[in-house]
PDB file of C-alpha atoms in Angstrom:
ATOM      1  CA  ALA A   1     169.995  88.793  39.743  1.00  0.00           C
ATOM      2  CA  ILE A   2     170.069  91.643  37.806  1.00  0.00           C
ATOM      3  CA  SER A   3     173.586  91.343  36.973  1.00  0.00           C
ATOM      4  CA  LEU A   4     173.368  87.752  36.162  1.00  0.00           C
ATOM      5  CA  ALA A   5     170.190  88.535  33.942  1.00  0.00           C
ATOM      6  CA  GLY A   6     172.516  91.358  32.135  1.00  0.00           C
ATOM      7  CA  ARG A   7     175.317  89.082  32.094  1.00  0.00           C
ATOM      8  CA  GLY A   8     173.429  86.224  30.093  1.00  0.00           C
ATOM      9  CA  LEU A   9     172.212  88.652  27.642  1.00  0.00           C
ATOM     10  CA  VAL A  10     176.036  89.595  27.097  1.00  0.00           C
ATOM     11  CA  GLU A  11     176.728  86.196  26.561  1.00  0.00           C
ATOM     12  CA  PHE A  12     174.060  85.311  24.484  1.00  0.00           C
ATOM     13  CA  GLY A  13     174.837  88.015  22.315  1.00  0.00           C
ATOM     14  CA  LEU A  14     178.209  86.197  22.025  1.00  0.00           C
ATOM     15  CA  ASN A  15     176.844  83.158  20.952  1.00  0.00           C
ATOM     16  CA  ASP A  16     178.278  81.290  24.547  1.00  0.00           C
ATOM     17  CA  PHE A  17     174.927  79.788  24.675  1.00  0.00           C
ATOM     18  CA  ASP A  18     175.849  77.495  27.668  1.00  0.00           C
ATOM     19  CA  ALA A  19     177.342  80.355  29.687  1.00  0.00           C
ATOM     20  CA  SER A  20     174.371  82.815  28.914  1.00  0.00           C
ATOM     21  CA  LEU A  21     171.831  79.885  29.980  1.00  0.00           C
ATOM     22  CA  ASN A  22     174.091  79.160  33.250  1.00  0.00           C
ATOM     23  CA  SER A  23     173.434  83.168  34.021  1.00  0.00           C
ATOM     24  CA  PHE A  24     169.959  83.161  33.254  1.00  0.00           C
ATOM     25  CA  ARG A  25     169.403  79.979  35.622  1.00  0.00           C
ATOM     26  CA  CYS A  26     171.084  81.277  38.598  1.00  0.00           C
ATOM     27  CA  ALA A  27     169.183  84.424  38.164  1.00  0.00           C
ATOM     28  CA  VAL A  28     165.832  82.340  38.610  1.00  0.00           C
ATOM     29  CA  LYS A  29     167.141  80.412  41.310  1.00  0.00           C
ATOM     30  CA  ILE A  30     167.842  83.907  43.203  1.00  0.00           C
ATOM     31  CA  LEU A  31     164.578  85.095  42.342  1.00  0.00           C
ATOM     32  CA  ASN A  32     162.749  82.195  43.204  1.00  0.00           C
ATOM     33  CA  GLN A  33     164.500  82.044  46.993  1.00  0.00           C
ATOM     34  CA  ASN A  34     163.200  85.628  47.539  1.00  0.00           C
ATOM     35  CA  THR A  35     159.822  85.682  49.634  1.00  0.00           C
ATOM     36  CA  SER A  36     158.774  88.706  47.043  1.00  0.00           C
ATOM     37  CA  LYS A  37     158.580  87.011  43.780  1.00  0.00           C
ATOM     38  CA  HIS A  38     159.629  89.053  40.823  1.00  0.00           C
ATOM     39  CA  TYR A  39     157.575  87.079  38.369  1.00  0.00           C
ATOM     40  CA  VAL A  40     157.754  89.856  35.873  1.00  0.00           C
ATOM     41  CA  MET A  41     161.653  89.381  35.524  1.00  0.00           C
ATOM     42  CA  ILE A  42     161.489  85.234  36.059  1.00  0.00           C
ATOM     43  CA  ALA A  43     159.092  85.354  32.859  1.00  0.00           C
ATOM     44  CA  LYS A  44     161.420  87.307  30.963  1.00  0.00           C
ATOM     45  CA  LEU A  45     164.448  84.949  32.088  1.00  0.00           C
ATOM     46  CA  GLU A  46     162.624  82.024  31.311  1.00  0.00           C
ATOM     47  CA  ASN A  47     161.918  83.029  27.867  1.00  0.00           C
ATOM     48  CA  ASN A  48     165.423  83.529  27.981  1.00  0.00           C
ATOM     49  CA  ILE A  49     166.344  80.470  28.616  1.00  0.00           C
ATOM     50  CA  GLY A  50     163.992  79.240  26.240  1.00  0.00           C
ATOM     51  CA  CYS A  51     165.596  81.109  23.615  1.00  0.00           C
ATOM     52  CA  GLY A  52     169.281  79.655  24.387  1.00  0.00           C
ATOM     53  CA  LEU A  53     167.558  76.090  24.250  1.00  0.00           C
ATOM     54  CA  PHE A  54     166.180  77.024  20.886  1.00  0.00           C
ATOM     55  CA  GLN A  55     169.545  77.974  19.576  1.00  0.00           C
ATOM     56  CA  GLN A  56     171.225  74.927  20.390  1.00  0.00           C
ATOM     57  CA  SER A  57     168.381  72.748  18.852  1.00  0.00           C
ATOM     58  CA  LYS A  58     167.016  71.381  22.062  1.00  0.00           C
ATOM     59  CA  PHE A  59     163.111  72.263  20.987  1.00  0.00           C
ATOM     60  CA  GLN A  60     161.364  70.340  23.566  1.00  0.00           C
ATOM     61  CA  GLU A  61     163.183  71.800  26.453  1.00  0.00           C
ATOM     62  CA  ALA A  62     162.783  75.388  25.271  1.00  0.00           C
ATOM     63  CA  LEU A  63     158.966  74.455  25.052  1.00  0.00           C
ATOM     64  CA  LYS A  64     158.867  73.972  28.571  1.00  0.00           C
ATOM     65  CA  HIS A  65     160.849  77.340  29.210  1.00  0.00           C
ATOM     66  CA  PHE A  66     158.728  79.009  26.964  1.00  0.00           C
ATOM     67  CA  THR A  67     155.343  77.537  28.229  1.00  0.00           C
ATOM     68  CA  THR A  68     156.500  78.815  31.918  1.00  0.00           C
ATOM     69  CA  SER A  69     157.210  81.863  30.744  1.00  0.00           C
ATOM     70  CA  LEU A  70     153.515  82.643  29.102  1.00  0.00           C
ATOM     71  CA  ASP A  71     151.889  80.999  32.353  1.00  0.00           C
ATOM     72  CA  MET A  72     153.238  83.560  34.224  1.00  0.00           C
ATOM     73  CA  GLN A  73     152.579  86.562  31.695  1.00  0.00           C
ATOM     74  CA  ARG A  74     148.988  85.792  30.895  1.00  0.00           C
ATOM     75  CA  PRO A  75     147.553  87.123  34.212  1.00  0.00           C
ATOM     76  CA  SER A  76     148.990  90.556  33.578  1.00  0.00           C
ATOM     77  CA  VAL A  77     147.258  90.947  29.811  1.00  0.00           C
ATOM     78  CA  GLU A  78     144.017  88.988  30.626  1.00  0.00           C
ATOM     79  CA  GLY A  79     142.547  91.908  32.410  1.00  0.00           C
ATOM     80  CA  HIS A  80     140.730  94.737  30.833  1.00  0.00           C
ATOM     81  CA  ILE A  81     143.579  97.254  31.482  1.00  0.00           C
ATOM     82  CA  ARG A  82     146.988  96.257  30.012  1.00  0.00           C
ATOM     83  CA  ARG A  83     150.259  97.744  29.945  1.00  0.00           C
ATOM     84  CA  GLU A  84     152.196  97.813  26.646  1.00  0.00           C
ATOM     85  CA  VAL A  85     154.979  96.421  27.498  1.00  0.00           C
ATOM     86  CA  ALA A  86     153.187  93.343  29.579  1.00  0.00           C
ATOM     87  CA  VAL A  87     151.719  93.220  26.036  1.00  0.00           C
ATOM     88  CA  PHE A  88     154.968  93.223  24.102  1.00  0.00           C
ATOM     89  CA  ASP A  89     156.542  90.692  26.396  1.00  0.00           C
ATOM     90  CA  CYS A  90     153.768  88.469  26.043  1.00  0.00           C
ATOM     91  CA  GLY A  91     153.843  88.627  22.408  1.00  0.00           C
ATOM     92  CA  VAL A  92     157.375  87.732  22.127  1.00  0.00           C
ATOM     93  CA  THR A  93     157.128  84.650  24.114  1.00  0.00           C
ATOM     94  CA  LEU A  94     153.938  83.196  22.182  1.00  0.00           C
ATOM     95  CA  THR A  95     155.876  84.387  18.457  1.00  0.00           C
ATOM     96  CA  ASN A  96     158.883  82.281  20.108  1.00  0.00           C
ATOM     97  CA  LEU A  97     156.713  79.378  21.103  1.00  0.00           C
ATOM     98  CA  GLY A  98     155.101  79.138  17.411  1.00  0.00           C
ATOM     99  CA  LYS A  99     158.802  79.032  15.891  1.00  0.00           C
ATOM    100  CA  THR A 100     159.672  76.362  17.908  1.00  0.00           C
ATOM    101  CA  TYR A 101     156.425  74.526  17.212  1.00  0.00           C
ATOM    102  CA  LEU A 102     157.163  74.754  13.611  1.00  0.00           C
ATOM    103  CA  MET A 103     160.700  73.161  14.212  1.00  0.00           C
ATOM    104  CA  ILE A 104     159.260  70.422  15.479  1.00  0.00           C
ATOM    105  CA  LYS A 105     156.690  70.346  12.786  1.00  0.00           C
ATOM    106  CA  ASP A 106     153.803  70.604  15.167  1.00  0.00           C
ATOM    107  CA  TYR A 107     151.481  72.180  12.251  1.00  0.00           C
ATOM    108  CA  GLU A 108     148.476  72.509  14.520  1.00  0.00           C
ATOM    109  CA  MET A 109     149.904  74.480  17.743  1.00  0.00           C
ATOM    110  CA  ALA A 110     152.484  76.609  15.399  1.00  0.00           C
ATOM    111  CA  PRO A 111     149.448  78.519  13.412  1.00  0.00           C
ATOM    112  CA  TYR A 112     147.147  78.658  16.763  1.00  0.00           C
ATOM    113  CA  VAL A 113     150.230  80.482  19.245  1.00  0.00           C
ATOM    114  CA  TYR A 114     151.051  82.798  16.039  1.00  0.00           C
ATOM    115  CA  GLU A 115     146.945  83.891  15.899  1.00  0.00           C
ATOM    116  CA  GLU A 116     146.892  84.122  19.818  1.00  0.00           C
ATOM    117  CA  ALA A 117     149.861  86.467  19.281  1.00  0.00           C
ATOM    118  CA  LEU A 118     148.353  88.599  16.530  1.00  0.00           C
ATOM    119  CA  LEU A 119     144.982  88.887  18.480  1.00  0.00           C
ATOM    120  CA  LEU A 120     146.812  90.144  21.719  1.00  0.00           C
ATOM    121  CA  GLN A 121     148.862  92.447  19.783  1.00  0.00           C
ATOM    122  CA  THR A 122     146.449  94.075  17.651  1.00  0.00           C
ATOM    123  CA  SER A 123     144.521  94.682  21.074  1.00  0.00           C
ATOM    124  CA  THR A 124     147.047  97.507  21.847  1.00  0.00           C
ATOM    125  CA  PHE A 125     149.228  98.037  18.994  1.00  0.00           C
ATOM    126  CA  ALA A 126     148.535  99.635  15.748  1.00  0.00           C
ATOM    127  CA  LYS A 127     148.481  97.729  12.816  1.00  0.00           C
ATOM    128  CA  ASN A 128     151.986  99.453  11.523  1.00  0.00           C
ATOM    129  CA  HIS A 129     153.394  98.205  14.842  1.00  0.00           C
ATOM    130  CA  SER A 130     156.740  96.165  14.233  1.00  0.00           C
ATOM    131  CA  SER A 131     155.759  93.523  16.576  1.00  0.00           C
ATOM    132  CA  VAL A 132     152.523  93.078  14.533  1.00  0.00           C
ATOM    133  CA  LEU A 133     154.096  93.178  11.366  1.00  0.00           C
ATOM    134  CA  ARG A 134     156.542  90.438  12.239  1.00  0.00           C
ATOM    135  CA  THR A 135     153.837  88.022  13.613  1.00  0.00           C
ATOM    136  CA  LEU A 136     151.784  88.866  10.285  1.00  0.00           C
ATOM    137  CA  GLY A 137     154.646  87.815   8.126  1.00  0.00           C
ATOM    138  CA  SER A 138     155.279  84.422  10.515  1.00  0.00           C
ATOM    139  CA  LEU A 139     152.005  83.230  10.155  1.00  0.00           C
ATOM    140  CA  ALA A 140     151.586  83.856   6.696  1.00  0.00           C
ATOM    141  CA  PHE A 141     154.748  81.648   6.469  1.00  0.00           C
ATOM    142  CA  VAL A 142     153.343  79.028   8.393  1.00  0.00           C
ATOM    143  CA  LYS A 143     149.975  79.146   6.608  1.00  0.00           C
ATOM    144  CA  SER A 144     152.348  78.459   3.243  1.00  0.00           C
ATOM    145  CA  VAL A 145     154.232  75.883   5.220  1.00  0.00           C
ATOM    146  CA  ILE A 146     150.869  73.844   6.130  1.00  0.00           C
ATOM    147  CA  GLY A 147     149.606  73.988   2.608  1.00  0.00           C
ATOM    148  CA  GLU A 148     146.933  77.043   3.221  1.00  0.00           C
ATOM    149  CA  GLY A 149     148.381  78.910   0.174  1.00  0.00           C
ATOM    150  CA  LYS A 150     145.390  81.101  -0.077  1.00  0.00           C
ATOM    151  CA  ALA A 151     145.101  82.125   3.611  1.00  0.00           C
ATOM    152  CA  ALA A 152     148.832  83.149   3.741  1.00  0.00           C
ATOM    153  CA  LEU A 153     148.625  85.001   0.267  1.00  0.00           C
ATOM    154  CA  ARG A 154     145.511  87.042   2.288  1.00  0.00           C
ATOM    155  CA  LEU A 155     147.957  87.797   4.958  1.00  0.00           C
ATOM    156  CA  TYR A 156     150.819  88.964   2.960  1.00  0.00           C
ATOM    157  CA  ARG A 157     148.680  91.169   1.040  1.00  0.00           C
ATOM    158  CA  ALA A 158     147.392  92.915   4.466  1.00  0.00           C
ATOM    159  CA  THR A 159     151.133  93.031   5.498  1.00  0.00           C
ATOM    160  CA  THR A 160     152.031  94.604   1.920  1.00  0.00           C
ATOM    161  CA  ARG A 161     149.101  97.219   2.446  1.00  0.00           C
ATOM    162  CA  VAL A 162     150.292  97.894   5.799  1.00  0.00           C
ATOM    163  CA  LEU A 163     153.858  98.362   4.983  1.00  0.00           C
ATOM    164  CA  VAL A 164     153.246 100.318   1.614  1.00  0.00           C
ATOM    165  CA  ALA A 165     151.333 102.707   3.619  1.00  0.00           C
ATOM    166  CA  SER A 166     153.452 103.076   6.547  1.00  0.00           C
ATOM    167  CA  HIS A 167     156.922 102.762   5.042  1.00  0.00           C
ATOM    168  CA  GLY A 168     156.580 103.132   1.055  1.00  0.00           C
ATOM    169  CA  GLU A 169     156.788 100.870  -1.628  1.00  0.00           C
ATOM    170  CA  ALA A 170     160.398 100.951  -1.732  1.00  0.00           C
ATOM    171  CA  SER A 171     160.985  99.747   1.590  1.00  0.00           C
ATOM    172  CA  GLN A 172     163.290  97.140   2.528  1.00  0.00           C
ATOM    173  CA  GLU A 173     160.666  95.609   4.429  1.00  0.00           C
ATOM    174  CA  ASN A 174     158.140  95.731   1.830  1.00  0.00           C
ATOM    175  CA  MET A 175     160.321  93.699  -1.006  1.00  0.00           C
ATOM    176  CA  ASP A 176     161.009  91.023   1.903  1.00  0.00           C
ATOM    177  CA  ILE A 177     157.439  90.594   1.757  1.00  0.00           C
ATOM    178  CA  MET A 178     157.207  90.772  -2.059  1.00  0.00           C
ATOM    179  CA  ALA A 179     159.590  87.922  -2.613  1.00  0.00           C
ATOM    180  CA  LEU A 180     157.880  85.753  -0.146  1.00  0.00           C
ATOM    181  CA  THR A 181     154.371  86.478  -1.853  1.00  0.00           C
ATOM    182  CA  GLY A 182     156.187  85.572  -5.420  1.00  0.00           C
ATOM    183  CA  ALA A 183     157.443  82.513  -4.024  1.00  0.00           C
ATOM    184  CA  LEU A 184     153.898  81.284  -2.758  1.00  0.00           C
ATOM    185  CA  TYR A 185     152.615  82.227  -6.198  1.00  0.00           C
ATOM    186  CA  VAL A 186     155.428  79.887  -7.841  1.00  0.00           C
ATOM    187  CA  GLU A 187     154.096  77.053  -5.338  1.00  0.00           C
ATOM    188  CA  GLN A 188     150.782  77.407  -6.308  1.00  0.00           C
ATOM    189  CA  GLN A 189     151.839  77.417 -10.037  1.00  0.00           C
ATOM    190  CA  SER A 190     150.572  81.297 -10.680  1.00  0.00           C
ATOM    191  CA  TYR A 191     153.629  82.216 -12.579  1.00  0.00           C
ATOM    192  CA  GLY A 192     152.012  85.591 -14.119  1.00  0.00           C
ATOM    193  CA  GLU A 193     151.564  86.653 -10.663  1.00  0.00           C
ATOM    194  CA  ALA A 194     154.753  85.668  -9.356  1.00  0.00           C
ATOM    195  CA  LEU A 195     156.953  87.072 -12.410  1.00  0.00           C
ATOM    196  CA  LYS A 196     155.241  90.266 -11.219  1.00  0.00           C
ATOM    197  CA  CYS A 197     156.368  89.726  -7.908  1.00  0.00           C
ATOM    198  CA  PHE A 198     159.976  89.084  -8.838  1.00  0.00           C
ATOM    199  CA  LYS A 199     160.484  91.609 -11.149  1.00  0.00           C
ATOM    200  CA  VAL A 200     159.542  94.457  -8.936  1.00  0.00           C
ATOM    201  CA  VAL A 201     161.700  92.803  -6.096  1.00  0.00           C
ATOM    202  CA  LEU A 202     164.879  92.554  -9.130  1.00  0.00           C
ATOM    203  CA  GLU A 203     164.516  96.352 -10.309  1.00  0.00           C
ATOM    204  CA  TRP A 204     164.562  97.227  -6.893  1.00  0.00           C
ATOM    205  CA  GLN A 205     167.982  95.030  -6.223  1.00  0.00           C
ATOM    206  CA  LYS A 206     169.452  96.663  -8.876  1.00  0.00           C
ATOM    207  CA  ARG A 207     169.023  99.984  -7.578  1.00  0.00           C
ATOM    208  CA  GLN A 208     170.449  98.941  -4.188  1.00  0.00           C
ATOM    209  CA  LEU A 209     172.795  96.295  -4.781  1.00  0.00           C
ATOM    210  CA  PRO A 210     176.339  95.898  -6.429  1.00  0.00           C
ATOM    211  CA  CYS A 211     176.005  94.298  -9.853  1.00  0.00           C
ATOM    212  CA  ASP A 212     177.709  91.262  -9.111  1.00  0.00           C
ATOM    213  CA  HIS A 213     175.839  90.744  -5.979  1.00  0.00           C
ATOM    214  CA  PRO A 214     174.670  87.209  -5.186  1.00  0.00           C
ATOM    215  CA  THR A 215     171.090  87.954  -4.259  1.00  0.00           C
ATOM    216  CA  LEU A 216     170.837  89.865  -7.561  1.00  0.00           C
ATOM    217  CA  GLU A 217     172.277  87.015  -9.542  1.00  0.00           C
ATOM    218  CA  LYS A 218     169.755  84.939  -7.832  1.00  0.00           C
ATOM    219  CA  THR A 219     166.631  86.803  -7.999  1.00  0.00           C
ATOM    220  CA  ALA A 220     167.578  87.450 -11.596  1.00  0.00           C
ATOM    221  CA  LEU A 221     167.698  83.682 -12.394  1.00  0.00           C
ATOM    222  CA  THR A 222     164.472  83.089 -10.894  1.00  0.00           C
ATOM    223  CA  VAL A 223     162.911  85.602 -13.010  1.00  0.00           C
ATOM    224  CA  GLN A 224     164.353  83.527 -15.910  1.00  0.00           C
ATOM    225  CA  ARG A 225     163.228  80.252 -14.451  1.00  0.00           C
ATOM    226  CA  ILE A 226     159.513  81.590 -14.250  1.00  0.00           C
ATOM    227  CA  GLU A 227     159.812  83.176 -17.509  1.00  0.00           C
ATOM    228  CA  ALA A 228     160.918  79.811 -18.787  1.00  0.00           C
ATOM    229  CA  MET A 229     157.715  78.128 -16.902  1.00  0.00           C
ATOM    230  CA  LEU A 230     155.393  80.588 -18.132  1.00  0.00           C
ATOM    231  CA  GLU A 231     156.473  80.094 -22.016  1.00  0.00           C
ATOM    232  CA  ILE A 232     155.604  76.469 -21.498  1.00  0.00           C
ATOM    233  CA  CYS A 233     152.290  76.619 -19.834  1.00  0.00           C
ATOM    234  CA  THR A 234     151.521  78.717 -23.112  1.00  0.00           C
ATOM    235  CA  THR A 235     152.991  76.879 -25.669  1.00  0.00           C
TER     236      THR A 235
END
């Protein structure tokens, strides 16, 4: 079962999702036949199967496997003593559920599971832990998608504060959040705030990227468009 699971991960990395799903399913079958159930490993494999199905856009099937994985993981994180690895694994499954709910446009469940993931992760990990930051960013994105712009901005600002404190203002991670924040300001027609964000990103990209890089050109065009919108709004 262990060798099958390992092979499945290699196949997944090679984008051979049919082969990886077959390996993961065979590993689960072997483990389920064992009298002493290896629940932790089975849960991870169920999550892996869900990831393979997600890559194939089989979102409803993926949900079933993510849910099965989560049901097996919950007992290990519901007690007073929580192992970090158990919290990490459960958080991964919850965020995978969130991504899947987002893909099927279930805008009620998507933020719910991301919030649950964040609550679980912050009960064990520091605010600047990579898992916490990823979940914060994902939750902010979901909030923006469902029209809760103010909540999304609060989450982006919180993420920015942590990123600046841990990685510095000029970090790639902070620039990514800065661009997302700027885009959200554009949606809210707060063009002045959006311009501030994109100008910071543009200056950073000028230092980091070749002058003909498409990303740099796209950001420069975005700045020009926002300046044009500002001019229209002030005339």
